[in-house]
Every structure is written in C-alpha cells, then in structure tokens.
Coordinates of C-alpha atoms in Angstrom, one line a residue:
M22 CA 5.8 29.0 20.9
I23 CA 2.3 28.0 19.8
D24 CA 2.2 30.9 17.3
K25 CA 5.6 29.8 15.9
I26 CA 4.3 26.2 15.4
R27 CA 1.2 27.5 13.7
S28 CA 3.1 29.8 11.4
A29 CA 5.5 27.0 10.5
D30 CA 2.5 24.7 9.6
R31 CA 1.1 27.5 7.4
R32 CA 4.4 27.9 5.6
R33 CA 4.6 24.1 5.0
V34 CA 1.1 24.0 3.6
G35 CA 1.9 27.0 1.5
V36 CA 4.9 25.3 0.0
L37 CA 3.0 22.2 -0.8
T38 CA 0.2 24.2 -2.3
S39 CA 2.6 26.3 -4.4
V40 CA 4.3 23.1 -5.7
G41 CA 1.0 21.7 -6.8
D42 CA -0.1 24.9 -8.4
R43 CA 3.1 25.2 -10.3
W44 CA 2.8 21.6 -11.5
R45 CA -0.8 22.2 -12.7
A46 CA 0.3 25.4 -14.4
L47 CA 2.7 23.5 -16.7
T48 CA 1.7 22.6 -20.2
K49 CA 0.6 19.0 -21.1
W50 CA 3.9 18.2 -22.8
Q51 CA 5.9 19.6 -19.9
Q52 CA 4.0 17.4 -17.5
A53 CA 4.4 14.4 -19.8
I54 CA 8.2 14.9 -19.9
G55 CA 8.4 15.3 -16.1
L56 CA 6.3 12.1 -15.5
A57 CA 8.4 10.2 -18.1
A58 CA 11.6 11.3 -16.3
F59 CA 10.2 10.3 -12.9
V60 CA 9.1 6.8 -14.2
A61 CA 12.5 6.3 -15.8
F62 CA 14.2 7.1 -12.5
L63 CA 12.0 4.6 -10.7
Y64 CA 13.1 1.9 -13.0
Y65 CA 16.7 3.0 -12.7
L66 CA 16.7 2.9 -8.9
P67 CA 18.0 -0.7 -8.5
L68 CA 21.0 0.3 -10.6
L69 CA 21.6 3.5 -8.7
G70 CA 25.2 4.7 -9.0
V71 CA 24.9 8.4 -9.4
P72 CA 27.7 10.1 -7.4
G73 CA 26.3 11.8 -4.3
L74 CA 23.3 9.4 -4.2
T75 CA 24.9 6.1 -3.6
W76 CA 24.7 6.6 0.2
L77 CA 21.0 5.9 -0.2
R78 CA 21.7 2.3 -1.0
T79 CA 21.1 0.0 2.0
D80 CA 23.9 -2.4 0.8
S81 CA 26.4 0.4 1.3
I82 CA 26.1 0.0 5.1
E83 CA 27.5 -2.8 7.2
G84 CA 24.9 -5.6 7.5
G85 CA 22.5 -3.9 5.1
N86 CA 20.1 -5.9 3.0
N87 CA 20.1 -6.3 -0.8
W88 CA 19.3 -2.9 -2.3
A89 CA 16.9 -4.3 -4.9
G90 CA 15.2 -6.4 -2.3
V91 CA 14.6 -3.3 -0.1
L92 CA 13.2 -1.5 -3.2
F93 CA 10.8 -4.5 -3.8
V94 CA 9.5 -4.2 -0.3
C95 CA 9.0 -0.5 -0.7
A96 CA 7.0 -1.1 -3.9
I97 CA 4.9 -3.7 -2.2
Y98 CA 4.2 -1.3 0.7
V99 CA 3.3 1.4 -1.7
L100 CA 0.8 -0.9 -3.3
V101 CA -0.6 -1.7 0.1
A102 CA -0.8 2.0 1.0
I103 CA -2.7 2.8 -2.2
G104 CA -5.3 0.1 -1.5
L105 CA -5.7 1.1 2.2
N106 CA -5.9 4.7 1.2
V107 CA -9.1 3.9 -0.7
V108 CA -10.6 2.5 2.5
V109 CA -9.2 4.9 5.1
G110 CA -8.4 8.0 3.1
L111 CA -11.2 8.2 0.6
A112 CA -14.1 6.4 2.2
G113 CA -13.2 7.3 5.8
L114 CA -13.3 3.7 7.1
L115 CA -10.8 2.7 9.8
D116 CA -9.5 -0.8 8.7
L117 CA -7.1 -2.4 11.2
G118 CA -7.3 -5.9 9.6
Y119 CA -5.9 -5.2 6.2
I120 CA -3.2 -7.8 6.8
G121 CA -6.0 -10.4 6.3
F122 CA -6.4 -9.5 2.6
F123 CA -2.6 -9.4 2.3
A124 CA -2.4 -13.0 3.6
I125 CA -5.2 -14.2 1.4
G126 CA -3.4 -13.0 -1.7
A127 CA -0.2 -14.7 -0.6
Y128 CA -1.8 -18.0 0.2
S129 CA -3.7 -17.9 -3.1
V130 CA -0.5 -18.2 -5.1
A131 CA 0.9 -20.7 -2.6
L132 CA -2.1 -23.1 -2.8
F133 CA -3.2 -22.7 -6.4
G134 CA 0.2 -22.4 -8.0
S135 CA 1.8 -25.6 -6.7
V136 CA 2.4 -28.5 -9.1
N137 CA -0.6 -30.5 -7.8
S138 CA -2.9 -27.6 -7.6
P139 CA -6.3 -27.6 -9.3
V140 CA -5.2 -24.7 -11.6
V141 CA -2.2 -26.7 -13.0
K142 CA -4.3 -29.8 -13.5
W143 CA -7.0 -27.8 -15.3
I144 CA -4.4 -26.4 -17.7
Q145 CA -3.2 -29.9 -18.4
Q146 CA -6.7 -31.3 -19.0
E147 CA -8.1 -28.4 -21.1
F148 CA -5.1 -27.7 -23.3
N149 CA -3.5 -31.1 -23.2
L150 CA -0.2 -29.4 -22.5
P151 CA 2.4 -29.4 -19.8
P152 CA 1.7 -26.4 -17.5
T153 CA 3.2 -23.1 -18.5
W154 CA 4.2 -21.4 -15.4
A155 CA 3.6 -17.9 -16.8
V156 CA 0.0 -18.8 -17.6
T157 CA -0.5 -20.5 -14.2
W158 CA 0.9 -17.5 -12.4
A159 CA -1.4 -15.2 -14.3
I160 CA -4.4 -17.3 -13.5
C161 CA -3.4 -17.4 -9.8
L162 CA -3.1 -13.6 -9.9
F163 CA -6.7 -13.4 -11.1
I164 CA -7.8 -15.9 -8.4
A165 CA -6.1 -13.9 -5.7
I166 CA -7.8 -10.7 -6.7
V167 CA -11.2 -12.4 -7.0
L168 CA -10.9 -14.1 -3.6
T169 CA -9.8 -11.0 -1.8
M170 CA -12.6 -9.0 -3.4
I171 CA -15.1 -11.6 -2.2
S172 CA -13.5 -11.6 1.2
G173 CA -13.9 -7.8 1.3
V174 CA -17.6 -8.0 0.5
L175 CA -18.2 -10.8 3.0
L176 CA -16.5 -8.8 5.7
G177 CA -18.1 -5.5 4.8
W178 CA -21.7 -6.7 4.3
P179 CA -22.4 -7.4 8.0
T180 CA -20.0 -4.9 9.5
L181 CA -20.1 -1.7 7.5
R182 CA -23.2 -0.5 9.3
L183 CA -20.8 0.0 12.2
R184 CA -18.8 3.2 12.6
G185 CA -15.7 4.4 14.2
D186 CA -14.0 2.2 16.9
Y187 CA -16.5 -0.6 16.5
L188 CA -15.6 -1.1 12.8
A189 CA -11.9 -0.9 13.7
I190 CA -12.3 -3.7 16.3
V191 CA -14.2 -5.9 13.9
T192 CA -11.6 -5.5 11.1
L193 CA -8.8 -6.2 13.6
G194 CA -10.5 -9.4 14.5
F195 CA -10.8 -10.3 10.8
G196 CA -7.0 -10.1 10.4
E197 CA -6.4 -12.2 13.4
I198 CA -9.0 -14.8 12.3
I199 CA -7.2 -15.2 8.9
R200 CA -3.8 -15.7 10.7
I201 CA -5.2 -18.2 13.2
V202 CA -7.0 -20.2 10.4
A203 CA -3.7 -20.3 8.4
R204 CA -1.9 -21.6 11.5
N205 CA -4.5 -24.2 12.5
A206 CA -5.6 -25.5 9.1
T207 CA -2.6 -27.8 8.8
G208 CA -4.3 -29.9 6.1
L209 CA -4.6 -26.9 3.8
T210 CA -2.0 -24.4 4.7
N211 CA 0.6 -26.7 6.3
G212 CA 0.1 -24.8 9.6
P213 CA 3.0 -23.2 11.4
V214 CA 5.5 -25.0 9.1
G215 CA 4.4 -22.8 6.2
I216 CA 4.4 -23.4 2.4
S217 CA 7.6 -23.4 0.4
A218 CA 8.5 -23.6 -3.3
I219 CA 5.9 -21.0 -4.1
P220 CA 6.1 -20.4 -7.9
G221 CA 6.8 -17.1 -9.7
P222 CA 6.3 -16.4 -13.4
E223 CA 9.0 -19.0 -14.2
G224 CA 7.9 -21.6 -11.7
P225 CA 9.2 -22.6 -8.3
P226 CA 12.6 -21.2 -7.3
S227 CA 15.3 -23.0 -9.2
V228 CA 18.8 -22.4 -10.6
D229 CA 17.1 -22.8 -14.0
N230 CA 15.1 -19.5 -13.6
K231 CA 16.8 -17.0 -15.8
V232 CA 14.9 -13.9 -14.7
F233 CA 12.7 -14.3 -11.6
G234 CA 15.1 -16.0 -9.2
L235 CA 15.7 -15.7 -5.5
I236 CA 19.0 -14.0 -5.6
D237 CA 18.6 -11.1 -8.1
A238 CA 15.6 -9.0 -6.9
K239 CA 15.8 -6.4 -9.7
P240 CA 13.3 -8.1 -12.0
W241 CA 10.9 -8.5 -9.1
Y242 CA 11.2 -4.8 -8.3
W243 CA 10.6 -3.9 -11.9
L244 CA 7.5 -6.2 -12.0
A245 CA 6.2 -4.7 -8.7
I246 CA 6.7 -1.1 -9.8
T247 CA 4.9 -1.8 -13.0
F248 CA 1.9 -3.0 -11.1
V249 CA 2.2 0.0 -8.8
L250 CA 2.1 2.4 -11.8
I251 CA -0.9 0.6 -13.3
M252 CA -2.8 0.7 -10.0
V253 CA -2.0 4.4 -9.5
I254 CA -3.5 5.3 -12.9
L255 CA -6.6 3.1 -12.2
V256 CA -7.2 4.4 -8.7
R257 CA -6.6 8.0 -9.8
R258 CA -9.3 7.7 -12.5
L259 CA -11.6 6.0 -10.0
E260 CA -11.0 8.8 -7.5
H261 CA -12.1 11.5 -10.0
S262 CA -15.2 9.5 -11.1
R263 CA -18.7 9.4 -9.6
V264 CA -17.6 6.7 -7.2
G265 CA -14.7 8.7 -5.9
R266 CA -16.9 11.7 -5.3
A267 CA -19.4 9.5 -3.5
W268 CA -16.6 8.2 -1.3
L269 CA -15.5 11.7 -0.4
A270 CA -19.1 12.7 0.4
V271 CA -19.5 9.6 2.7
R272 CA -16.2 10.4 4.4
E273 CA -17.2 14.0 5.2
D274 CA -20.7 13.4 6.3
E275 CA -22.5 10.1 5.8
D276 CA -25.9 11.4 6.8
A277 CA -25.7 14.4 4.5
A278 CA -24.5 12.1 1.7
A279 CA -27.6 9.9 2.2
V280 CA -29.9 12.9 2.1
M281 CA -28.3 14.0 -1.2
G282 CA -29.0 10.6 -2.8
V283 CA -25.7 8.8 -2.2
Y284 CA -26.3 5.3 -0.8
P285 CA -23.4 5.1 1.8
F286 CA -23.5 1.3 2.3
K287 CA -23.1 0.5 -1.3
F288 CA -20.1 2.8 -1.9
K289 CA -18.5 1.8 1.4
L290 CA -18.8 -1.8 0.2
W291 CA -17.2 -0.9 -3.1
A292 CA -14.3 0.8 -1.2
F293 CA -13.8 -2.4 0.9
A294 CA -13.8 -4.6 -2.2
I295 CA -11.4 -2.5 -4.2
G296 CA -9.1 -2.0 -1.2
A297 CA -9.1 -5.7 -0.6
A298 CA -8.2 -6.5 -4.2
L299 CA -5.2 -4.2 -4.0
G300 CA -4.2 -5.9 -0.7
G301 CA -4.5 -9.3 -2.3
L302 CA -2.4 -8.2 -5.3
S303 CA 0.4 -7.0 -3.0
G304 CA 0.2 -10.2 -0.9
F305 CA 0.4 -12.2 -4.1
L306 CA 3.6 -10.5 -5.2
F307 CA 5.0 -10.9 -1.7
G308 CA 4.4 -14.6 -1.7
S309 CA 5.8 -15.1 -5.2
R310 CA 9.0 -13.2 -4.4
N311 CA 9.7 -14.9 -1.0
A312 CA 8.8 -18.4 -2.3
F313 CA 7.9 -19.2 1.3
I314 CA 5.1 -18.0 3.7
D315 CA 4.0 -19.0 7.1
P316 CA 1.3 -17.5 9.5
T317 CA 3.9 -15.5 11.6
Q318 CA 4.5 -13.2 8.6
F319 CA 0.9 -11.9 8.8
N320 CA 0.6 -10.5 12.4
A321 CA -1.3 -7.6 13.8
N322 CA 1.8 -5.5 14.1
L323 CA 2.2 -5.4 10.3
S324 CA -1.4 -4.4 9.9
I325 CA -0.9 -1.5 12.3
L326 CA 2.2 -0.5 10.2
F327 CA 0.0 -0.5 7.1
V328 CA -2.3 2.0 8.8
A329 CA 0.6 4.1 9.9
M330 CA 1.8 4.4 6.3
V331 CA -1.5 6.1 5.4
V332 CA -1.6 8.3 8.5
V333 CA 2.0 9.5 8.4
G334 CA 2.0 10.1 4.6
G335 CA -1.2 12.0 4.5
S336 CA -4.6 10.3 4.4
G337 CA -6.5 10.9 1.2
N338 CA -3.5 11.9 -0.9
M339 CA -2.0 9.1 -3.0
I340 CA 1.4 10.8 -3.2
G341 CA 1.4 11.2 0.5
V342 CA 0.6 7.6 1.4
S343 CA 3.1 6.4 -1.2
L344 CA 5.8 8.6 0.5
G345 CA 4.8 7.3 3.9
A346 CA 5.0 3.7 2.7
V347 CA 8.5 4.2 1.2
L348 CA 9.7 5.9 4.4
L349 CA 8.3 3.2 6.7
A350 CA 9.8 0.5 4.6
Y351 CA 13.2 2.2 4.0
L352 CA 14.0 3.8 7.3
P353 CA 14.4 0.7 9.4
E354 CA 16.9 -0.7 6.9
R355 CA 18.7 2.6 6.8
F356 CA 19.0 2.6 10.6
R357 CA 20.7 -0.8 10.7
D358 CA 23.9 1.0 11.8
F359 CA 22.1 1.5 15.2
A360 CA 21.6 -2.3 15.6
D361 CA 19.2 -2.8 18.4
Y362 CA 18.3 0.9 18.7
R363 CA 17.1 1.3 15.1
W364 CA 13.5 0.6 16.0
L365 CA 13.7 3.1 18.9
V366 CA 15.0 5.8 16.4
F367 CA 12.3 4.7 13.9
G368 CA 9.6 5.1 16.6
L369 CA 10.8 8.5 17.7
A370 CA 10.8 9.7 14.1
M371 CA 7.2 8.6 13.8
V372 CA 6.2 10.4 17.0
L373 CA 7.9 13.6 15.8
V374 CA 6.1 13.4 12.5
M375 CA 2.7 13.1 14.2
I376 CA 3.5 16.0 16.5
L377 CA 4.8 18.4 13.9
R378 CA 2.7 17.2 11.0
P379 CA -0.6 15.6 12.4
Q380 CA -2.2 15.9 9.0
G381 CA 0.5 13.9 7.4
L382 CA 3.7 14.7 5.5
V383 CA 1.8 15.5 2.3
P384 CA -1.9 16.1 3.1
S385 CA -4.6 16.3 0.6
R386 CA -5.6 19.7 -0.7
R387 CA -8.9 19.5 1.2
R388 CA -7.0 18.8 4.5
A389 CA -4.5 21.5 3.7
R390 CA -7.3 24.0 3.3
E391 CA -8.9 22.9 6.5
L392 CA -5.6 23.4 8.3
K393 CA -5.3 26.9 6.9
D394 CA -8.9 27.8 7.9
R395 CA -8.3 26.5 11.4
A396 CA -5.1 28.5 11.7
A397 CA -6.9 31.7 10.4
D398 CA -9.8 31.1 12.9
A399 CA -7.3 30.7 15.8
E400 CA -5.7 34.1 14.9
E401 CA -9.0 35.8 14.8
V402 CA -10.2 34.7 18.2
P403 CA -7.8 36.9 20.3
A404 CA -8.7 39.9 18.2
H405 CA -12.4 39.6 19.1
V406 CA -11.5 39.0 22.8

C-alpha cells in the first residue's frame, strides 16, 4: 500500500513537472496567446453560460448565492493568499494573525471614506470642490496600504527574532488584538454595532450608483480581478529579484543565509510589510463591496482559513495558493445542497487533500524535487538492507 501511494505521488509530481516544462517550451507568442485567453476567460466568468459549464454557477443550485458575488469572494481570497504566500511560502514565516491586516484595510476605507472623514474635508479645503468619490476612494486605498505596511513593520520589528511556534502565537495574538480593539473602541469604530454606508468608487451605496452598487456584483469582481492580476505581476517580479532570492535563502536555512551575507531580519521584515500591504488591499476591497463591517467578521477562524489556502494549494507556488484560495472559497457554496452537512464535507475534503497531497495541490518546483528525492531515497534503503 505504501509503495502504491509513493508511486502515485511520483506520477502526480511528474505530471505537474511535465505541464510546466511544456509551458516553458512554448514560444513567447504562444505563451502570450495562452495568457490572453486565460485572462479573457477570467473576465468572462461572471457571464458564464457555456453549455456544459453552467453547473459550476452557484446560483444554479437551490439557495445558492449570487454567482458574481461568489466570484468576488474568490478574487479577494486569491489576493489574500498571494500576500500570505509571501510571508509563509517565500520567507518561511508562520503568520496566524493575517486577519489583523485584513481588518485594518477594511476599517481604513470605513473610517477615512465617510462624509465627515478627514480625507473628504481635506479635498474640500485644498481643491475648493465637493468631494469626488472616486478620488476619495483612491486616497483611502493608498491610506489602507500605508497603514497596513506600517502595522506589519510594527508587528515584525519586535517579534521576527522569534521562530516557529513562538512567532505563530504572537501573530495570532495580534489578529485577536485588532478584533478586540475594533469591538471596544466604540468612539472610533462604533464597536459591535459596526460601520455602515462604507463608500465605493461611486460613494456610499445608493440607487444612484450606476456601476458599483450592492446588487450587481459583476463590476466589483472585474475590479477585484484587475487588482489580482496587477499584484500577481508585481509579486512574480519581486520573487525573481534579489529580494525574492533572499527570502528563499532565509526560508531554507536562516543561519546559512546570514553566513552568506543575507541579513535575515531585514528581509523578513520586508516580507511582513509586503504581505501586510496585500492583506490591507484585500480588506479594503472587502469593506467597500460589503458597505458594512463589524468586528465579528474578522475572527481567528477566518485567519486559520487563510493559512489553509496556502498550505492546501501549495506553499511557495503562486498558482498553487491561488487554486487553494478559489477552492476554499467556492466549495462551501457548492456544497449548499448538503445544508448543515456542507462544512463536514468541506472538512473531510481538506483532510483527504492533506493526507494524499501533504505538499499541496500544486507544489513549487523546489518542493516537487524534494518529494522526488525522498521517494528515490526510500526506494534505495531496502536495496542496501
């Protein structure tokens, strides 16, 4: 039985490797056409009506949620997974409090985007104009990214000298601190009551909004997927830069990286800051779309789910973590037919994935090679005995 499992793992890794090799063997224009077709399909998804694929739509089942709304959540989770993959997958830091950055991004647009906020008053005073919601929303986006980056630095500066479980406990406490502060600071965050009428690019939710309203989620999905594609390009370039190579060195062996001239603390702090910025961006979009937030939406369970996206998808591989995020956002909606049992089915599916694919659904090439080497070593041991 063990030999069968090992051979099955080797076949899966071989398939993934061959697909990657075939893609890299294509010419530049063939890759460009393939990428363009894939991006076009992503933008077409809310309108999905291809015969044979309509069963994928969640609004085709009884009690299912709006299809475009589910796609928007998938896009937000992909953005979260990409940011957390920088911290967990590339730098090798276990962050269980990522929900804190997500909450800071959501509260940034809620607090600074309201009618009486300092941002709106500053636009009125400086430009002597009534506030333009698109400009206000863009400024709030910048504020959310800056605040979350600063939060990442403030959290990482005293804690990144810790390793392993100790770092995980500290980050988990950070996420809970943000939630408790949001619940108790009633004068600032309105406490458990929450904040409503959070503006989008066209202002607070209203029947006058022609594009970004509350009912039609398609424009929100197209906006979110645009941010996802931009962040994928930026993070990919960062991964192949000197900073990305330093992250990989620190992840594999921090002491050896320090001996080779890589300052681990600086690059771990960079990973925390960049990951926090992506978490703040996703929270910002989440708050703008929902138009209402309260502290109960930012609990520790959601933070653990964020980590599960990275682990299930394949830590260190952007395609893998994106797939994990989509599955973990989509499957609970797809299992709505099971009513109260859908979370049981969802949990069993996760357990099976971790048993059969402990390295993730789509592991990074480095991890795939490690798996192949371990399998080869396991076969050689009986021969010597």
